[in-house]
Coordinates of C-alpha atoms and ligand atoms in Angstrom, one line a residue:
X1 CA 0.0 0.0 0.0
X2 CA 1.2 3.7 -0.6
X3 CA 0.6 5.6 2.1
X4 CA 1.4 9.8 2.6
X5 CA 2.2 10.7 5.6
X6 CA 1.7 13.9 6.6
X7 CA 3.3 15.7 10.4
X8 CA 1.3 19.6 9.6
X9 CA 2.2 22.4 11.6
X10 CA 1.3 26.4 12.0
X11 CA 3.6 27.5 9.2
X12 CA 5.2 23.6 7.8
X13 CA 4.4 20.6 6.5
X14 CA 6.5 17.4 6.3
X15 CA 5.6 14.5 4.5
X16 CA 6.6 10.9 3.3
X17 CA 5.3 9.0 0.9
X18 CA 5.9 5.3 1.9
X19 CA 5.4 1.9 0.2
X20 CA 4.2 -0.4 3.4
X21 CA 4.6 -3.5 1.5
X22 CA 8.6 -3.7 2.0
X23 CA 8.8 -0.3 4.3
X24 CA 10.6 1.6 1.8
X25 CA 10.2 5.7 1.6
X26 CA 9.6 6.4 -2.2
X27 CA 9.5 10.4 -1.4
X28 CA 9.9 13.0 1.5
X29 CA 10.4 16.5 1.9
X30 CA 9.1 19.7 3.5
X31 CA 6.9 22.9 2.8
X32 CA 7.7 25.6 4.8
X33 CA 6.8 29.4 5.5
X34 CA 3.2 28.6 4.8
X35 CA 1.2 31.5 5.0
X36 CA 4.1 33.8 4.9
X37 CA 6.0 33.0 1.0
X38 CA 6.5 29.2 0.6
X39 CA 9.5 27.0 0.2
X40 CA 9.5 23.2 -1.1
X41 CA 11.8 20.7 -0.7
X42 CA 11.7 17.3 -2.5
X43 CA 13.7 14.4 -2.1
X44 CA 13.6 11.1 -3.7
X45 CA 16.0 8.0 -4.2
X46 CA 17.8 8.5 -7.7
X47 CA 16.2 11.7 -8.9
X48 CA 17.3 15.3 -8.5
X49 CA 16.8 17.2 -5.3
X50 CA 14.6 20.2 -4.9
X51 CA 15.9 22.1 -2.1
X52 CA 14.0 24.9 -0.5
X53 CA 12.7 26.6 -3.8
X54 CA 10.2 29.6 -3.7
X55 CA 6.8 27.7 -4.2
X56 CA 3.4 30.4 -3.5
X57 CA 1.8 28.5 -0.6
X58 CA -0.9 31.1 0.9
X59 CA -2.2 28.5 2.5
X60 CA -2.0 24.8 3.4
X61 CA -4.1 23.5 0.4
X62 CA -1.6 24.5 -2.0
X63 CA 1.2 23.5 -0.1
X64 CA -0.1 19.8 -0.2
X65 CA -1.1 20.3 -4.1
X66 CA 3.0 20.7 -4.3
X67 CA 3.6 18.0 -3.0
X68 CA 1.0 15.7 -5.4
X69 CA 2.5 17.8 -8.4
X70 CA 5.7 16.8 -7.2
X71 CA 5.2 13.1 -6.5
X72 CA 3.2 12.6 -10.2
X73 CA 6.0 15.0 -12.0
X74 CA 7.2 13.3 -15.1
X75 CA 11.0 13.2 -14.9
X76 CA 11.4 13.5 -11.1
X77 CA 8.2 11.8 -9.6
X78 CA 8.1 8.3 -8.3
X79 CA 4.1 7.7 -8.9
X80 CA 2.2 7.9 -12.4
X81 CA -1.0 9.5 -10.8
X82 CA -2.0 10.7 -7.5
X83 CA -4.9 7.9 -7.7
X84 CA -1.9 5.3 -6.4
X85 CA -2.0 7.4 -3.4
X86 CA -4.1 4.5 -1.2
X87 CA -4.4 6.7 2.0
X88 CA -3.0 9.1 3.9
X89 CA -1.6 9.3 7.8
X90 CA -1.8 12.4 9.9
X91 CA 0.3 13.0 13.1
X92 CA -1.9 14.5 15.6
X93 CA -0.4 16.2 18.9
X94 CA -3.3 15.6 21.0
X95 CA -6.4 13.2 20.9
X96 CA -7.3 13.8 24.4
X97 CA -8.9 10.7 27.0
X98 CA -11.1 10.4 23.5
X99 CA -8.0 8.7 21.3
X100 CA -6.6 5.6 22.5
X101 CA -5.6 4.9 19.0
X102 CA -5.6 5.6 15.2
X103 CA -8.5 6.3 14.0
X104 CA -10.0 6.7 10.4
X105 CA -11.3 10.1 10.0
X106 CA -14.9 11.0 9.4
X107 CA -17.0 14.1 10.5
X108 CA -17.9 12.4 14.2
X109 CA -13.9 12.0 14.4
X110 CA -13.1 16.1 13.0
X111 CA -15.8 17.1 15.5
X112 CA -14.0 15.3 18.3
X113 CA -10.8 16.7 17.0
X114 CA -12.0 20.5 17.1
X115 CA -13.0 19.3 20.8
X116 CA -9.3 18.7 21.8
X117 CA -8.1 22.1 20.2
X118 CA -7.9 23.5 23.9
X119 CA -5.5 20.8 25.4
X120 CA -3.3 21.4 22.2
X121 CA -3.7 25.0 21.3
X122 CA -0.7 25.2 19.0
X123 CA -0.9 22.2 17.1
X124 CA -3.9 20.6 17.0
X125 CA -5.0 23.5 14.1
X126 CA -2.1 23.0 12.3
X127 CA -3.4 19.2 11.9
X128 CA -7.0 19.8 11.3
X129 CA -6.1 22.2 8.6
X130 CA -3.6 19.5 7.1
X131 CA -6.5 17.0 7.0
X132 CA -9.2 19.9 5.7
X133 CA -6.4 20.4 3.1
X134 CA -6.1 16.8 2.0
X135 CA -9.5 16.3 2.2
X136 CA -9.8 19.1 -0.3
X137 CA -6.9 18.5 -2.8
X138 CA -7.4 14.4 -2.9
X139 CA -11.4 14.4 -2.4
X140 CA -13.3 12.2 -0.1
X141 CA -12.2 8.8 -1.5
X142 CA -9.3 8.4 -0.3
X143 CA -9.0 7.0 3.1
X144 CA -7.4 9.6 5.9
X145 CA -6.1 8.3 9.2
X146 CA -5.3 10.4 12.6
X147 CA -2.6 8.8 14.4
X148 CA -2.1 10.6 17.8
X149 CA 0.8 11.3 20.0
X150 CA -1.2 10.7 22.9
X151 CA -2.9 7.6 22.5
X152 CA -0.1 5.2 23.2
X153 CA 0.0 6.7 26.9
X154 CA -3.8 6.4 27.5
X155 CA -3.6 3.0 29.2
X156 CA -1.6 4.6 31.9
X157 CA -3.5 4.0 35.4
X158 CA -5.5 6.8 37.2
X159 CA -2.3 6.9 39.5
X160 CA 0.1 7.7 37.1
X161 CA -1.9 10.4 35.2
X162 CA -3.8 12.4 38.2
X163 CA -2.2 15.0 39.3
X164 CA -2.2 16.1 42.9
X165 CA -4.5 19.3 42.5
X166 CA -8.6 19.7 43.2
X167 CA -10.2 16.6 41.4
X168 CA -13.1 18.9 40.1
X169 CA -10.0 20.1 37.4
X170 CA -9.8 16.2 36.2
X171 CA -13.6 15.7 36.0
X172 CA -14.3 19.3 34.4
X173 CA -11.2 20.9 32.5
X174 CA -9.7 17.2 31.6
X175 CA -6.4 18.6 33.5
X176 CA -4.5 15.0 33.7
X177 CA -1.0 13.6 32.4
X178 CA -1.6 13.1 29.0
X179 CA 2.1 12.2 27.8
X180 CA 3.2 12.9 24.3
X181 CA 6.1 10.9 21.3
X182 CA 3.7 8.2 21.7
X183 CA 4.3 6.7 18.3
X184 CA 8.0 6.7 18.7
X185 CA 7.7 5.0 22.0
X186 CA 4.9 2.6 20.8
X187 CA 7.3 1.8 17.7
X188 CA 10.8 1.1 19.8
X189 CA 9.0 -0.9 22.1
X190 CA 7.6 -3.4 19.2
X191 CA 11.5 -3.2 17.8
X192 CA 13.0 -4.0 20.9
X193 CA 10.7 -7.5 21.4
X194 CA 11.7 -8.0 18.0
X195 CA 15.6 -7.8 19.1
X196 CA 15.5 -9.4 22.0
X197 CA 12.8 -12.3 20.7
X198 CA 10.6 -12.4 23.2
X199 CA 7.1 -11.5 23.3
X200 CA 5.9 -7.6 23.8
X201 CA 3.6 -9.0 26.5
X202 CA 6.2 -10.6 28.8
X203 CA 8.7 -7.3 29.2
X204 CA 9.1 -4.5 31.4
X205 CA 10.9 -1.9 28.9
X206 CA 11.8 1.6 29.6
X207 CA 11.9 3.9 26.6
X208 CA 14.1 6.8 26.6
X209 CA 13.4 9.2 23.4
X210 CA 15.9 11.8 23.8
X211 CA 15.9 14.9 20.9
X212 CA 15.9 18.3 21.3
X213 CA 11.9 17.4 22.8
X214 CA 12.5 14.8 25.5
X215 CA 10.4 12.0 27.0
X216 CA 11.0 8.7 29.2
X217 CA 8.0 5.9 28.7
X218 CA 7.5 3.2 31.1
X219 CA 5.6 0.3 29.4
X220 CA 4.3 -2.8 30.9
X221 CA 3.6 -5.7 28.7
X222 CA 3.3 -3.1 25.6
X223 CA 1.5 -0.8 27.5
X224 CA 3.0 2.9 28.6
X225 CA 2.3 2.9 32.2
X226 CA 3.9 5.9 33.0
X227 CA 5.8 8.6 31.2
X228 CA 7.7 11.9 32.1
X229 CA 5.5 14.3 29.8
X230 CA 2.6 15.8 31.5
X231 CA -0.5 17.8 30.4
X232 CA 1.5 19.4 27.7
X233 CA 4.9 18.5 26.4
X234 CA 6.3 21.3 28.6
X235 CA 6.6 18.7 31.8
X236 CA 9.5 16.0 32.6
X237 CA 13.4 16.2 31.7
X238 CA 14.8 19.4 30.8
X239 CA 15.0 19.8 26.9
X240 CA 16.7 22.0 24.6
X241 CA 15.0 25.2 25.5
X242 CA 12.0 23.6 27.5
X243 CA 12.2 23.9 31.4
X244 CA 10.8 20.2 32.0
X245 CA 9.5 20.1 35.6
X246 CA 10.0 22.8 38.5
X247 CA 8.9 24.2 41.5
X248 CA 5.5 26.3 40.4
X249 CA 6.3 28.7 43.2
X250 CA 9.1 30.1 41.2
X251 CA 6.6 31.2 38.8
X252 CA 5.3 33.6 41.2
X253 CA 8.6 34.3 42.3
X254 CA 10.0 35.6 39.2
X255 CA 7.2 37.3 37.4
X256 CA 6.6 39.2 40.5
X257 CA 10.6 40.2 40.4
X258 CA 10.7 41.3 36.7
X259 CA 6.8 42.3 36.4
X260 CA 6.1 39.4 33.9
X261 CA 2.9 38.4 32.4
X262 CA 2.0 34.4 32.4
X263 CA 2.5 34.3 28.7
X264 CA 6.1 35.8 29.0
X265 CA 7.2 33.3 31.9
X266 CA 5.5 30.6 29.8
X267 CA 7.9 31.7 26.9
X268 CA 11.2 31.7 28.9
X269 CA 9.8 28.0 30.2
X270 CA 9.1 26.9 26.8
X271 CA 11.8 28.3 24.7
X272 CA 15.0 30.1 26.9
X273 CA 15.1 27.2 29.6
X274 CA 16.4 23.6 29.6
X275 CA 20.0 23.1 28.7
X276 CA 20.1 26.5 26.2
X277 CA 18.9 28.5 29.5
X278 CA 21.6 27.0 31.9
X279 CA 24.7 26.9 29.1
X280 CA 23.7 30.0 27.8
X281 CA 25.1 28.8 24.4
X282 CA 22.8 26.4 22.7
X283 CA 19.8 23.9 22.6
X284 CA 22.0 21.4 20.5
X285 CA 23.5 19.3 22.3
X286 CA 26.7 18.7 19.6
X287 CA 27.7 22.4 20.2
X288 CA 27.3 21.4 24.1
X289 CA 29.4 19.0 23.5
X290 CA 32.1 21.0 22.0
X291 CA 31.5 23.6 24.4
X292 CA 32.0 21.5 27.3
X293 CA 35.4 20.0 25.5
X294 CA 36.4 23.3 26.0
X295 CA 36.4 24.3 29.2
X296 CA 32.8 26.5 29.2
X297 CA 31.4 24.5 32.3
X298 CA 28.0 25.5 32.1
X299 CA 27.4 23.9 29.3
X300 CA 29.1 20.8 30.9
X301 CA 26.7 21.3 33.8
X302 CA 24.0 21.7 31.4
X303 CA 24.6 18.3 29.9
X304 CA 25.1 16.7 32.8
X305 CA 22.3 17.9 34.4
X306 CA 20.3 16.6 31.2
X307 CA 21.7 13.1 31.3
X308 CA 21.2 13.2 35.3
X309 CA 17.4 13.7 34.9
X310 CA 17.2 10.5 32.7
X311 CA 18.8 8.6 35.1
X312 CA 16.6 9.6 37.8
X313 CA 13.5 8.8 35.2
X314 CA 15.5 5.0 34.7
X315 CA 15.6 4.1 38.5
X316 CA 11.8 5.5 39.5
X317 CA 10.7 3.6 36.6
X318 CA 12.1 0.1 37.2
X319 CA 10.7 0.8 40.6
X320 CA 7.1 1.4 39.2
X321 CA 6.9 -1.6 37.1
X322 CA 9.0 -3.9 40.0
X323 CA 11.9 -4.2 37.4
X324 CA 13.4 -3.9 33.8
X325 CA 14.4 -5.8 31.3
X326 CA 15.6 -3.0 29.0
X327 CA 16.4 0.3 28.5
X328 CA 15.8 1.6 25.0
X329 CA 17.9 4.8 23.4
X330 CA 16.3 6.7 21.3
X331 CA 15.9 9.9 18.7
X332 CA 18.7 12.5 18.0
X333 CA 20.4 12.4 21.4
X334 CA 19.8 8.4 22.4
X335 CA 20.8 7.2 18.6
X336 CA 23.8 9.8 18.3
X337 CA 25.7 9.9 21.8
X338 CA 27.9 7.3 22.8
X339 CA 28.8 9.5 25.5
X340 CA 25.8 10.8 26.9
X341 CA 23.9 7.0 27.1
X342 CA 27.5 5.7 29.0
X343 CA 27.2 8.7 31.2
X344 CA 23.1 7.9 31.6
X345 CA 24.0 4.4 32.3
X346 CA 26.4 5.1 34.8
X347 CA 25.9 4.2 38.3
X348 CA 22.9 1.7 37.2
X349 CA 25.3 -1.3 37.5
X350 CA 23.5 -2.1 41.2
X351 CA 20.2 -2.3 39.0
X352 CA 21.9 -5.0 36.3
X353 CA 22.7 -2.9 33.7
X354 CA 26.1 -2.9 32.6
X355 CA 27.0 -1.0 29.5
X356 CA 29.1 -2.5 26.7
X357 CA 31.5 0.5 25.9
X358 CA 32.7 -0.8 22.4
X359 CA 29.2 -2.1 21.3
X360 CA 27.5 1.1 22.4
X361 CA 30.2 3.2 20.4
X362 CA 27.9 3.4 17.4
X363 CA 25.1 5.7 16.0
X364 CA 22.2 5.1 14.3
X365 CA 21.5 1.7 13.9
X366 CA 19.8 -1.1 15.8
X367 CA 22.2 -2.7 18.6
X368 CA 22.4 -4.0 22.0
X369 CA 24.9 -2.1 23.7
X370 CA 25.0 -3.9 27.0
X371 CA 27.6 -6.4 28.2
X372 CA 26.6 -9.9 27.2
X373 CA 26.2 -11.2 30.7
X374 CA 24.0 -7.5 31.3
X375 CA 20.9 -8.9 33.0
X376 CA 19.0 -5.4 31.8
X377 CA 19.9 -5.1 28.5
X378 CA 20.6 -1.7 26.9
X379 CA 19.5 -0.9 23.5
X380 CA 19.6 1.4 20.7
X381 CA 16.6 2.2 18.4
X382 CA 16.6 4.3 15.9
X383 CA 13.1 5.9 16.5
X384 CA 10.7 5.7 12.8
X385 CA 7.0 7.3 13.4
X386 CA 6.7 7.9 10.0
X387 CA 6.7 4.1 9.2
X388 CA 4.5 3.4 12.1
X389 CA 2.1 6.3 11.5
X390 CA 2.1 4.7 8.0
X391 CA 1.6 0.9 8.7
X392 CA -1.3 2.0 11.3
X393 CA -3.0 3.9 8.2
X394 CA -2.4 0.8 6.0
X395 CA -4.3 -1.5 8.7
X396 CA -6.9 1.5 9.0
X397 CA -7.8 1.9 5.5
Ligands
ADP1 P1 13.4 16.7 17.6 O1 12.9 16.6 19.0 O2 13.5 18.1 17.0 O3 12.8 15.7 16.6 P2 15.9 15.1 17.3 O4 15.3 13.8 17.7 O5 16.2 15.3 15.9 O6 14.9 16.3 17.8 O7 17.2 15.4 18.2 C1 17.9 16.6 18.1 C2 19.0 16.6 19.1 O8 19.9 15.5 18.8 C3 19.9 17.8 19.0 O9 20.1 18.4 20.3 C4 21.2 17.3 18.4 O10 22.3 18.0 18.9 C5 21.2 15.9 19.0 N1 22.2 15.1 18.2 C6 22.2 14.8 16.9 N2 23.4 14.2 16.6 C7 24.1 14.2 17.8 C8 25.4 13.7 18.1 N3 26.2 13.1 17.2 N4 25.8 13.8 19.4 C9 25.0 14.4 20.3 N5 23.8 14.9 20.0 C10 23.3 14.8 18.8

């Protein structure tokens, strides 16, 4: 089956066309400054590049129309017509307690979507319009899929998602973890039974996606039972410019001290905190890495204090579940860093987990990098949620 995938956001799109049947990616690219100007960006295996070109893309319906023109082109497409397009995946940030999985999209399933706008303010638009735009450019024949970042966590129990205010905000404003990189911990969890051949169903696994967003997944026999994001993906380890948890008394503190307004101290939380806000030189955490090589030991602290929260996630989560059998590395920062999963791992020995320094000095590719006799096993997994937001359209549709 050939599937589109498409991730929509305010002012982007990215997309992948996939062919399910062997998992290949035919085409992929980007549409950006939607709304503003446009630029498009095609690539596919064995025909020529288009990077970043001025495309007019007012709004999101024509951005998708260059991607179809784009996929049927003559001398640089890879289908004949867009009618080989069998269906199409949406990501979805948020799909509420109402998603606990993909769904194929109809009117009741829009009108449910519109209802979860609140919880995601930001992106849930961006994804309706994608669909709306789909909807309008490839007509209501084709079948359209929402696959949601929050349904993998929705089997989580009432004690790991309540938080500790006045219930009355649970029961009427829906105020609850929701946990978010669902499909990337749903998908490394499947890939690490796979590795380690044993059944889903028989293994405590701890998933660690660490990127410039960061999460920690605790799943249970296949099932997230508890993870580090809360009711929006501000909550948990300290990210590239996001705060991850703190003390909400500080919020008083400070926006009584500099006279802020909730939506500035929102925007230092979101986007001047994590490790950018205590290096004070970047988000990525290459140039941290560089920094830190060279003596600027904030950004060394910033690291450190980065790699220290995961470890802290690790240990209460082999204590929620009564044990591990694996820890799973994931996205930029888990599939890149030899360094930073050693320094992670560090100190876990008394749990069983031993690291294999020479196995784990790789990036990018599927490996156990614990020692042999390791009874937790470490691994690394590169992260693909557009191949599972792809194979659950192709089951959907
Ligand atoms: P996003 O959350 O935007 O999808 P990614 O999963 O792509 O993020 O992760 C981006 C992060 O991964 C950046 O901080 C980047 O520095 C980090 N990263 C990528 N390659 C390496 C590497 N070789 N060493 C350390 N960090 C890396």
């Amino acid at each position: 089956m050939k599937v589109l995938v498409i991730n929509a956001g305010s002012s982007s799109l990215k997309y992948q066309l996939l062919d399910t049947a062997n998992q290949q990616v035919l085409a992929k690219g980007l549409c950006e400054r939607i709304g503003i100007d446009g630029k498009f960006t095609y690539k596919a295996p064995g025909k020529d590049t288009i990077d970043a070109v001025d495309a007019p893309m007012p709004t999101h319906s024509e951005a998708i129309q260059a991607v179809l023109d784009a996929l049927v082109d003559k001398a640089n497409g890879v289908i004949a017509s867009m009618g080989e397009i069998d269906a199409v995946g949406h990501r979805v940030v948020h799909g509420g307690e109402t998603f606990a999985g993909s769904v194929r999209i109809d009117g009741q399933v829009m009108a449910a979507l519109e209802a979860c706008i609140p919880l995601a303010p930001l992106h849930n638009p961006a994804n309706i319009t994608g669909i709306r735009a789909c909807q309008a450019v490839l007509g209501p024949d084709v079948p359209q899929v929402a696959v949601f970042d929050t349904a993998f966590h929705q089997t989580m129990p009432p004690v790991a998602y309540t938080y500790p205010l006045p219930y009355e905000y649970y029961e009427k404003d829906k105020v609850r973890r929701y946990g978010f990189h669902g499909t990337s911990h749903k998908y490394v969890s499947q890939r690490a039974a796979a590795m380690l051949g044993k059944p889903l169903e028989s293994l405590k696994l701890i998933s660690c996606h660490l990127g410039n967003g960061s999460s920690v997944t605790a799943i249970d026999g296949g099932k997230s039972v508890d993870t580090s994001m809360g009711f929006t993906p501000l909550a948990g380890l300290p990210m590239g410019t996001r705060s991850g948890d703190l003390d909400a008394g500080i919020l008083e503190y400070l926006m009584g001290r500099y006279n802020l307004d909730i939506r500035e101290m929102l925007d230092i939380l979101n986007k001047k905190s994590g490790v950018l806000g205590v290096s004070g030189v970047s988000s990525d955490f290459r140039d941290l890495g560089l920094a830190g090589e060279q003596g600027n030991r904030r950004a060394a602290l910033a690291v450190d204090l980065f790699n220290y929260g995961v470890k802290k996630y690790i240990g209460a989560y082999a204590a929620a579940m009564g044990g591990v059998d694996a820890v799973i590395f994931t996205a930029g920062v888990g599939e890149n860093s030899p360094e930073q999963r050693l320094a992670i791992a560090s100190g876990l020995e008394f749990m069983g987990l031993k690291m294999d320094p020479e196995a784990n000095n790789v990036r990018g590719k599927e490996t156990v990098i614990s020692t042999p006799d390791s009874k937790v096993k470490a691994l690394l997994i590169p992260t693909n949620e557009e191949l599972m937001i792809a194979l659950d359209t192709a089951a959907l549709a």
